[in-house]
Tab-separated table of C-alpha atoms and ligand atoms in Angstrom:
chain	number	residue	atom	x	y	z
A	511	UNK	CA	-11.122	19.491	-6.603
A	512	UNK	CA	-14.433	20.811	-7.714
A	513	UNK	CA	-16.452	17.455	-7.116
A	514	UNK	CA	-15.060	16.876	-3.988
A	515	UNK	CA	-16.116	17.992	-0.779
A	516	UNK	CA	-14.287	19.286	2.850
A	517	UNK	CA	-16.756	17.073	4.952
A	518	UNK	CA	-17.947	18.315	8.518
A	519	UNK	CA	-15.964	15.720	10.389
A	520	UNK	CA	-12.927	13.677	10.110
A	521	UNK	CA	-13.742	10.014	9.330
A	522	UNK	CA	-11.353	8.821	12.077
A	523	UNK	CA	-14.277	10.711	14.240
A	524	UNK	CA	-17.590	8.779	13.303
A	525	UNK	CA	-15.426	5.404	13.628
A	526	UNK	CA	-17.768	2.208	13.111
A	527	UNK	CA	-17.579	-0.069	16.580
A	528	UNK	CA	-15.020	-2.315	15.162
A	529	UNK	CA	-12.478	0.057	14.781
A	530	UNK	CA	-13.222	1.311	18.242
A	531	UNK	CA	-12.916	-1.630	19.915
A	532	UNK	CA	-9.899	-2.544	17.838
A	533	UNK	CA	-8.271	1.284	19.332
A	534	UNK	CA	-9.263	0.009	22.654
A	535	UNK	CA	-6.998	-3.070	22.331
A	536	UNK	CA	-4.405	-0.792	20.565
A	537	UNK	CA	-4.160	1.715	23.408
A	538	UNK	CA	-3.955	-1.406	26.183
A	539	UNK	CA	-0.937	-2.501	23.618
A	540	UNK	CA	0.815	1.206	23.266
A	541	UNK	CA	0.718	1.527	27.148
A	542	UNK	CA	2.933	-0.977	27.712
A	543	UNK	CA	4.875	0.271	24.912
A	544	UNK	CA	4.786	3.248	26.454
A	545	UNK	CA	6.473	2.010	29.878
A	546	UNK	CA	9.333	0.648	27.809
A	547	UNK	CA	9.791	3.487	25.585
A	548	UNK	CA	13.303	5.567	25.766
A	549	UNK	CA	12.306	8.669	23.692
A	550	UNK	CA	9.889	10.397	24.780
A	551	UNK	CA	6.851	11.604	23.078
A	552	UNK	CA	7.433	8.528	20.521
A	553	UNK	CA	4.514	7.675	18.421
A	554	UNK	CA	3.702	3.759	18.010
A	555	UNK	CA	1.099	2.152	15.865
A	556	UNK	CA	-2.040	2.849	16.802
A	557	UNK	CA	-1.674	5.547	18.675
A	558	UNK	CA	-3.961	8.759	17.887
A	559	UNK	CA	-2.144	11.330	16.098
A	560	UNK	CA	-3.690	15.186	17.348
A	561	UNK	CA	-3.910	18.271	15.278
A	562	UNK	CA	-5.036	16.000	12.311
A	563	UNK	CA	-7.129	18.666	9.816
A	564	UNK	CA	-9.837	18.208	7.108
A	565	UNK	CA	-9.101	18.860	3.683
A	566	UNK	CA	-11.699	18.397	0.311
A	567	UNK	CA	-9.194	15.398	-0.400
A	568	UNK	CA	-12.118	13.139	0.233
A	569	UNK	CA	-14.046	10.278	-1.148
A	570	UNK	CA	-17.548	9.235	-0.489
A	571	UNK	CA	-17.030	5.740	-1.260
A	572	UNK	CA	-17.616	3.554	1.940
A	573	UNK	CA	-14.435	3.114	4.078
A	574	UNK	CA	-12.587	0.102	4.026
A	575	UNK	CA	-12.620	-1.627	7.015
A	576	UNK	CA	-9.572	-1.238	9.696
A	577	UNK	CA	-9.328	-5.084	9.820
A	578	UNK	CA	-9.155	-5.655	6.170
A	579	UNK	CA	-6.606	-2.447	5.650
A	580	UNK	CA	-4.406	-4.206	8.499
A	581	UNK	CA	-4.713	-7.632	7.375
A	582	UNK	CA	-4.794	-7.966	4.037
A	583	UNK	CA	-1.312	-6.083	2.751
A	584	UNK	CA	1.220	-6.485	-0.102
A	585	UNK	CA	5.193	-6.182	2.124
A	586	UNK	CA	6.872	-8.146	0.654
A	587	UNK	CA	9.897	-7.872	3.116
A	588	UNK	CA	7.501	-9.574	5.236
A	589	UNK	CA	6.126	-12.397	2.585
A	590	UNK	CA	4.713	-12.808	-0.286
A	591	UNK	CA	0.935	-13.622	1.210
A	592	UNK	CA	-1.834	-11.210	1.959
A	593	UNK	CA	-2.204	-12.387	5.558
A	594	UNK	CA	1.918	-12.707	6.801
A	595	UNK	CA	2.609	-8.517	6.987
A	596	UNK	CA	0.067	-8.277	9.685
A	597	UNK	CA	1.630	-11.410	11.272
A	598	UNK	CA	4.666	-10.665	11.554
A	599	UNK	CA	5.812	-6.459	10.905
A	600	UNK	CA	5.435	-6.103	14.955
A	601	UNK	CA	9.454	-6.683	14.198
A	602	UNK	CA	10.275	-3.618	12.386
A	603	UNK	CA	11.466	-0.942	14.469
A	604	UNK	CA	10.129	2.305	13.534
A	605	UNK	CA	11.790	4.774	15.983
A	606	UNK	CA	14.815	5.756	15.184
A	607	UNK	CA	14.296	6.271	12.252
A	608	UNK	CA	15.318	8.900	9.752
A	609	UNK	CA	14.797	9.746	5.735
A	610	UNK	CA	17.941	10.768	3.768
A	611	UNK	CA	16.935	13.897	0.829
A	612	UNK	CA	19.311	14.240	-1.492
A	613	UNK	CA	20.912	13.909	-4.931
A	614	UNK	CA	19.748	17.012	-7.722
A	615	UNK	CA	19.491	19.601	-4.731
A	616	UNK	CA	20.900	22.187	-3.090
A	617	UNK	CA	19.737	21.605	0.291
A	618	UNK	CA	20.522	17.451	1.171
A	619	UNK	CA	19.539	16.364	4.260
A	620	UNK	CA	18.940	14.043	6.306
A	621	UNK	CA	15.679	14.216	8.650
A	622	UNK	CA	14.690	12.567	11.725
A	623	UNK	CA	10.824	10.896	11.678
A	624	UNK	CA	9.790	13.574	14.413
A	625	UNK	CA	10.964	16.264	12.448
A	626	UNK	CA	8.876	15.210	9.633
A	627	UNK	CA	5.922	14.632	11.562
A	628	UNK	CA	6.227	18.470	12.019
A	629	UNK	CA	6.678	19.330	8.474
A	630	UNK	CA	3.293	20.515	7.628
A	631	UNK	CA	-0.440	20.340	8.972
A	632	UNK	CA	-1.212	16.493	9.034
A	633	UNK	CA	-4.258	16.205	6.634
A	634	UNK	CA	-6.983	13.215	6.533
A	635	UNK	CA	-7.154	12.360	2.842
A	636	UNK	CA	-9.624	9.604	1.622
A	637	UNK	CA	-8.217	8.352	-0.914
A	638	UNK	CA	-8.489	4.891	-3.548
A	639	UNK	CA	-6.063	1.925	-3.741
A	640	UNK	CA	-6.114	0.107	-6.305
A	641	UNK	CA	-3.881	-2.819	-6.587
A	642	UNK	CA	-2.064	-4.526	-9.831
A	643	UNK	CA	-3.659	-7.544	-8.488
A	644	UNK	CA	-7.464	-5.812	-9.459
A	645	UNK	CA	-8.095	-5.365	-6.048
A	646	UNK	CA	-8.957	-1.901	-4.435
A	647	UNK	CA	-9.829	-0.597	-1.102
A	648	UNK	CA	-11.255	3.085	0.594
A	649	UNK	CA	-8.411	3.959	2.748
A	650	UNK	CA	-8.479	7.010	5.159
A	651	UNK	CA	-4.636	8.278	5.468
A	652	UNK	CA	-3.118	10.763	7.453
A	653	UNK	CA	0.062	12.891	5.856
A	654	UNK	CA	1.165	15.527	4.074
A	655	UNK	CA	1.998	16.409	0.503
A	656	UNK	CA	5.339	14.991	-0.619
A	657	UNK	CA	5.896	18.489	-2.465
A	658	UNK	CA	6.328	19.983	0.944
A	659	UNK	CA	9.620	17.694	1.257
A	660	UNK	CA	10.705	18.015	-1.516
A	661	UNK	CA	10.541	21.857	-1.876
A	662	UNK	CA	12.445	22.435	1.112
A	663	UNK	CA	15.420	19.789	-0.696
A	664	UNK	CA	15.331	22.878	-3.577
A	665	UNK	CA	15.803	20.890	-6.439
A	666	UNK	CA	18.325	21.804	-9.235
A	667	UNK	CA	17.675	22.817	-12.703
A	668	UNK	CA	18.925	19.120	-13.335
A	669	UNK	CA	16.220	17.481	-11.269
A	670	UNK	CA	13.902	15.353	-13.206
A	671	UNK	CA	12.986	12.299	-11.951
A	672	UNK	CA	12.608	10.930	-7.927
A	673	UNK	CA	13.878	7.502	-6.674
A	674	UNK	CA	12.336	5.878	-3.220
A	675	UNK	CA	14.632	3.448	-1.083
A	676	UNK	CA	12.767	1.740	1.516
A	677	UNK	CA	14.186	-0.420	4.123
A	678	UNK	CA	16.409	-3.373	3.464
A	679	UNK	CA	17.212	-5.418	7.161
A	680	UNK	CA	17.381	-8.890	7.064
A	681	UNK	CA	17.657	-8.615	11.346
A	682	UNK	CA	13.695	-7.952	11.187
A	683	UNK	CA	12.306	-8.337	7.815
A	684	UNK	CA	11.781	-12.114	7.112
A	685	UNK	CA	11.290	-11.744	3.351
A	686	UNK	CA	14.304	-10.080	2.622
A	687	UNK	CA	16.347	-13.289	2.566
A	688	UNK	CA	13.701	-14.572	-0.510
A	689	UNK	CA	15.343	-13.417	-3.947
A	690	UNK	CA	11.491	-12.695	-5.401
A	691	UNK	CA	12.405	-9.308	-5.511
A	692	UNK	CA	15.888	-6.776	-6.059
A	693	UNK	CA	16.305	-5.636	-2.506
A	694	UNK	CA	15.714	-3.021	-1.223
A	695	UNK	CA	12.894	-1.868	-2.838
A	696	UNK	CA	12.654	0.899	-4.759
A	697	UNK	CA	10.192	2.655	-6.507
A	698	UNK	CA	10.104	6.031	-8.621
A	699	UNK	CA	8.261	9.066	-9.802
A	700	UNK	CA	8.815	11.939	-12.107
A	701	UNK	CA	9.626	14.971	-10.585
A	702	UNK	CA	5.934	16.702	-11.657
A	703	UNK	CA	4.319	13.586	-10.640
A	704	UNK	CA	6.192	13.743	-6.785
A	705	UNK	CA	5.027	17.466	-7.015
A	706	UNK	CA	1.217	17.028	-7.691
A	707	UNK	CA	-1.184	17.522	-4.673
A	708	UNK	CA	-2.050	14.254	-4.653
A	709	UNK	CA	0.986	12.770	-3.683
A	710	UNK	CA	1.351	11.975	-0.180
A	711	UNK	CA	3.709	11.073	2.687
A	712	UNK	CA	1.847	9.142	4.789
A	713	UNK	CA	2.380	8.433	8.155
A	714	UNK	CA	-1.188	7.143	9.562
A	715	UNK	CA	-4.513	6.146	9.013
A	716	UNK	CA	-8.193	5.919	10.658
A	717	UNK	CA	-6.520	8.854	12.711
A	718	UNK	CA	-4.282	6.855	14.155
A	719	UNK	CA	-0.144	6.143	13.605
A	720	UNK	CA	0.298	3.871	10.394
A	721	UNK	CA	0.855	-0.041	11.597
A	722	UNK	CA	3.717	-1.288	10.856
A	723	UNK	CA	2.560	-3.870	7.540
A	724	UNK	CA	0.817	-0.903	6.315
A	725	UNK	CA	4.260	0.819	6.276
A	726	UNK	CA	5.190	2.518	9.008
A	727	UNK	CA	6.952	5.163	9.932
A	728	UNK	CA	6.485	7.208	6.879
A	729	UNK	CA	5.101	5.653	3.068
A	730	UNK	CA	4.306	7.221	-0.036
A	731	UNK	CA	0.707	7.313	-1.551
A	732	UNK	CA	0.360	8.127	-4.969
A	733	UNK	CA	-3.616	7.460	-5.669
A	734	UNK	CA	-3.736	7.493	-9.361
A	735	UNK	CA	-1.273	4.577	-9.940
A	736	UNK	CA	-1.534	1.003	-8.839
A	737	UNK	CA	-0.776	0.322	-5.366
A	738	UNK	CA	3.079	-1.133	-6.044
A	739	UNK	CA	4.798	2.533	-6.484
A	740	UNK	CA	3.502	3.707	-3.307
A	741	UNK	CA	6.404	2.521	-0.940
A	742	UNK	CA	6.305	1.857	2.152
A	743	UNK	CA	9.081	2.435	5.252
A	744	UNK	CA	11.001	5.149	3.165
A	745	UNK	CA	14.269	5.587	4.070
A	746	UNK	CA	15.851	7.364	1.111
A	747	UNK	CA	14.187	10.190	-1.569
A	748	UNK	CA	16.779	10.646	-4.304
A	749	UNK	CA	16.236	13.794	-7.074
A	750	UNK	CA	17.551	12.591	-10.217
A	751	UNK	CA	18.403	13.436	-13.461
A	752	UNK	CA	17.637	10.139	-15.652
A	753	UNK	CA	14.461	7.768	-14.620
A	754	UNK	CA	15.543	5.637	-11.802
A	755	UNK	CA	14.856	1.322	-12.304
A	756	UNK	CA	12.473	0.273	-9.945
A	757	UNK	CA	12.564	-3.212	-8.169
A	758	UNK	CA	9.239	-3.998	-10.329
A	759	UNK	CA	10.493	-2.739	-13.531
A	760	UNK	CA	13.451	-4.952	-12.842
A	761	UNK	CA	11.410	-8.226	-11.595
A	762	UNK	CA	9.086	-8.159	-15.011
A	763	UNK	CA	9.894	-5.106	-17.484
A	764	UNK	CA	7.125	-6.331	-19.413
A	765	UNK	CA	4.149	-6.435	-17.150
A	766	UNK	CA	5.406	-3.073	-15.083
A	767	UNK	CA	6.222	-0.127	-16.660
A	768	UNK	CA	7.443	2.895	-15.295
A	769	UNK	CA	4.718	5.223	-15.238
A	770	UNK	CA	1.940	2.088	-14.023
A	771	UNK	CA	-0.883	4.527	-13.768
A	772	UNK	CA	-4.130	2.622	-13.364
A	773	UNK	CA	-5.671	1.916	-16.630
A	774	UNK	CA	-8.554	-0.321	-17.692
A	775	UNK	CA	-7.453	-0.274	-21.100
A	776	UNK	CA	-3.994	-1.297	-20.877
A	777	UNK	CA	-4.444	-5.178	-19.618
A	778	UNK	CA	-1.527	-7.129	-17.173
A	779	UNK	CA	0.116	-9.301	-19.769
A	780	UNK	CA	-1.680	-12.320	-17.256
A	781	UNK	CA	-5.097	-10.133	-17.021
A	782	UNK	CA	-7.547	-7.749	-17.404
A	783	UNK	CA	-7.378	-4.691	-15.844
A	784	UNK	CA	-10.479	-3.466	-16.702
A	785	UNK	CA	-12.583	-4.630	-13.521
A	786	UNK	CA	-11.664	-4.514	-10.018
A	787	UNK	CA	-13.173	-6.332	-6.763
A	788	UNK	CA	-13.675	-3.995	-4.036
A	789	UNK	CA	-12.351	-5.720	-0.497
A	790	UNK	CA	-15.359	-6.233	1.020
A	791	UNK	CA	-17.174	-6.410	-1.905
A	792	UNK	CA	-18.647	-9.619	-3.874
A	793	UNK	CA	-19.071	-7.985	-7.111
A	794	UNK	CA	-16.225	-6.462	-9.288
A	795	UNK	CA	-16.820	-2.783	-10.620
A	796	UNK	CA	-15.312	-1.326	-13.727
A	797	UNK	CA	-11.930	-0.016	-13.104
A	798	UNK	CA	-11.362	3.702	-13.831
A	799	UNK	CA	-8.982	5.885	-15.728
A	800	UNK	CA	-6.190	6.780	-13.134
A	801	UNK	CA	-7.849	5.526	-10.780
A	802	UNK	CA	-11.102	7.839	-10.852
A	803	UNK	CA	-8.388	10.878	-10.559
A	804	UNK	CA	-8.239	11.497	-13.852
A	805	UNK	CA	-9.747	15.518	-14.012
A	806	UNK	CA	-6.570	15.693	-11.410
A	807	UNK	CA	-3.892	14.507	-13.185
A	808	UNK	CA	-4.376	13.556	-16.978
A	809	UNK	CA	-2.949	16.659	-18.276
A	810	UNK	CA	0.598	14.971	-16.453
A	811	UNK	CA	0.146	12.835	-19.473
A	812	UNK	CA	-1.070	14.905	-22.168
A	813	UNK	CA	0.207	13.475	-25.733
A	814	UNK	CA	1.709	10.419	-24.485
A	815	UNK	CA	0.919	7.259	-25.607
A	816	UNK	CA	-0.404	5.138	-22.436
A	817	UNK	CA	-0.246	2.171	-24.520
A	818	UNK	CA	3.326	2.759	-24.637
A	819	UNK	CA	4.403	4.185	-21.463
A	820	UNK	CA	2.008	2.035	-19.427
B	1103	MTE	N1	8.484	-1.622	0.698
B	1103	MTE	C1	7.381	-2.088	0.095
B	1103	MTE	N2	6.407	-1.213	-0.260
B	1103	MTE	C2	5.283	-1.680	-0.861
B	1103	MTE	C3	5.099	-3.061	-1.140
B	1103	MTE	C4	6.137	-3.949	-0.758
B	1103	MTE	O1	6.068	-5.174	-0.970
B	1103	MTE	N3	7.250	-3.428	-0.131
B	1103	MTE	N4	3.945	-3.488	-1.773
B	1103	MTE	C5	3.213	-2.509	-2.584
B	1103	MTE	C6	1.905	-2.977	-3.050
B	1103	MTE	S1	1.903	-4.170	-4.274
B	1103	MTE	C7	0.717	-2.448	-2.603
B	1103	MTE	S2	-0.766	-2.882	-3.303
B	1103	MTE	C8	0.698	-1.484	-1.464
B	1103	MTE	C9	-0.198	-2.003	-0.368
B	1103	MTE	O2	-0.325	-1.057	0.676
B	1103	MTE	P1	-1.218	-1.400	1.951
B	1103	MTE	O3	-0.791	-2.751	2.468
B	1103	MTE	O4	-0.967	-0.301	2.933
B	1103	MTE	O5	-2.641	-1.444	1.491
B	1103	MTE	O6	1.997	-1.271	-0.905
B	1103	MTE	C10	3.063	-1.168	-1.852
B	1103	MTE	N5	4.300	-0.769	-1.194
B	1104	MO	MO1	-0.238	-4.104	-5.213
């Protein structure tokens, strides 16, 4: 992480006066959540989530804005448009809510959400998104390494590959009942690439608990790959031993591969990949070789053809 830097405050800390105001609103919404709530200590969307520390995970590339990170989202469970997830994912219940570990391990279980919040020091990571769509935004999340999951599952010697099940319930997502993708959705990593530092668990962002069309309770964030293989609203992490199918790889094998690291050299069969708009931006930059996080992770891919295994 030599070219990054721990900065001296959290960026949920120096919050423009949108996001404030937009906090405001969300704390007037949690405390009536908060009258109707059954467990106690519950965390809803927007609340502020304490004991969040810095880490050199950072970017200096101008934040995204909270509006446009709420309301402009790929969920699919809750339509196909940009603007419908932040319409209409007040629906999904996020509490109870648990995440089932298991296959190639010797330790399955099963955890509950508050558990996991527990798991390990919640870190503010600044990280890239960059969408299949050549779109990208500056997001600020709040999580904790996948690997620290995952370690505590003990995979077996047979262990290669990791599949993601996210939730499938008709009852309160809408966009289940369209056959545009193979419900649920699922997504997958190898095993090294679930391990690497970089690949998170999230569970907020600006600081605050994730909202719900950005994927709450818990979603994965894997920086260096386009935005589709991080799922959101986990419910399942399964160790395997052959590479999973994923619900895009199934949908169009030939315009989303497995591995769909971000690549400005290996075009969409419909377009380029090699530029990118910015949300927020009116110019489109050149797209970068995973992402920008290539002195991070391109020895993951030493010797393989990306051409190939795009
Ligand atoms: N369960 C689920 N996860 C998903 C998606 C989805 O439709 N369903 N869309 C993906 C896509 S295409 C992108 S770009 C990112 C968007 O994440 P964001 O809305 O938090 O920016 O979520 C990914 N995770
Ligand atoms: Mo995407």
């Amino acid at each position: 992480m030599s070219n990054w830097k721990t900065p001296a405050v959290l960026s949920s800390e120096i919050t423009p006066q949108e996001v404030y105001l937009r906090r405001r609103e969300f704390m007037r919404i949690s405390a009536w959540a908060a009258l109707g709530a059954t467990l106690p200590g519950s965390l809803f969307a927007g609340e502020k989530l304490s004991g969040v520390v810095r880490t050199p995970y950072q970017l200096s590339d101008p934040l995204t804005p909270l509006e446009d990170i709420t309301h402009y989202n790929n969920y699919y469970e809750f339509g196909t448009d940009k603007e419908s997830p932040g319409k209409t994912a007040g629906s999904l219940k996020t509490r109870p809510w648990t995440v089932a570990v298991e296959g190639e391990v010797h330790k399955p279980k099963v955890w509950d959400i508050e558990t996991l919040l527990k798991l390990a020091p919640l870190e503010e990571r600044v990280y890239r998104l960059r969408c299949v769509e050549a779109w990208s935004m500056v997001i600020p999340w709040v999580g904790f390494p996948l690997a620290e999951l995952i370690k505590r599952a003990e995979p077996t010697g047979n262990a290669k590959f990791v599949e993601f099940t996210t939730l499938n319930d008709p009852q309160q997502m809408p966009g289940v009942g369209s056959p545009v993708l193979d419900w649920p959705y699922r997504e997958g990593l190898r095993l090294d690439e679930a391990m690497h530092p970089l690949t998170l668990l999230a569970v907020g962002l600006y600081g605050e608990v994730l909202p719900n069309q950005n994927g709450a309770p818990i979603r994965l964030v894997v920086p260096w790959k386009y935005g589709f293989k991080s799922a959101k609203s986990i419910v399942r992490i399964r160790l395997l031993e052959q590479m999973p199918q994923t619900s895009w790889m199934k949908a169009g094998p030939s315009e989303y591969g497995f591995y769909s690291n971000v690549n400005p050299e290996v075009d969409h069969p419909r377009w380029s990949q090699a530029k990118e708009r910015r949300i927020g931006d009116f110019f489109k930059r050149p797209t970068l070789l995973f992402n920008g996080y290539a002195p991070q992770v391109a020895q993951l891919y030493a010797g393989m053809d990306l051409q190939k295994f795009f």
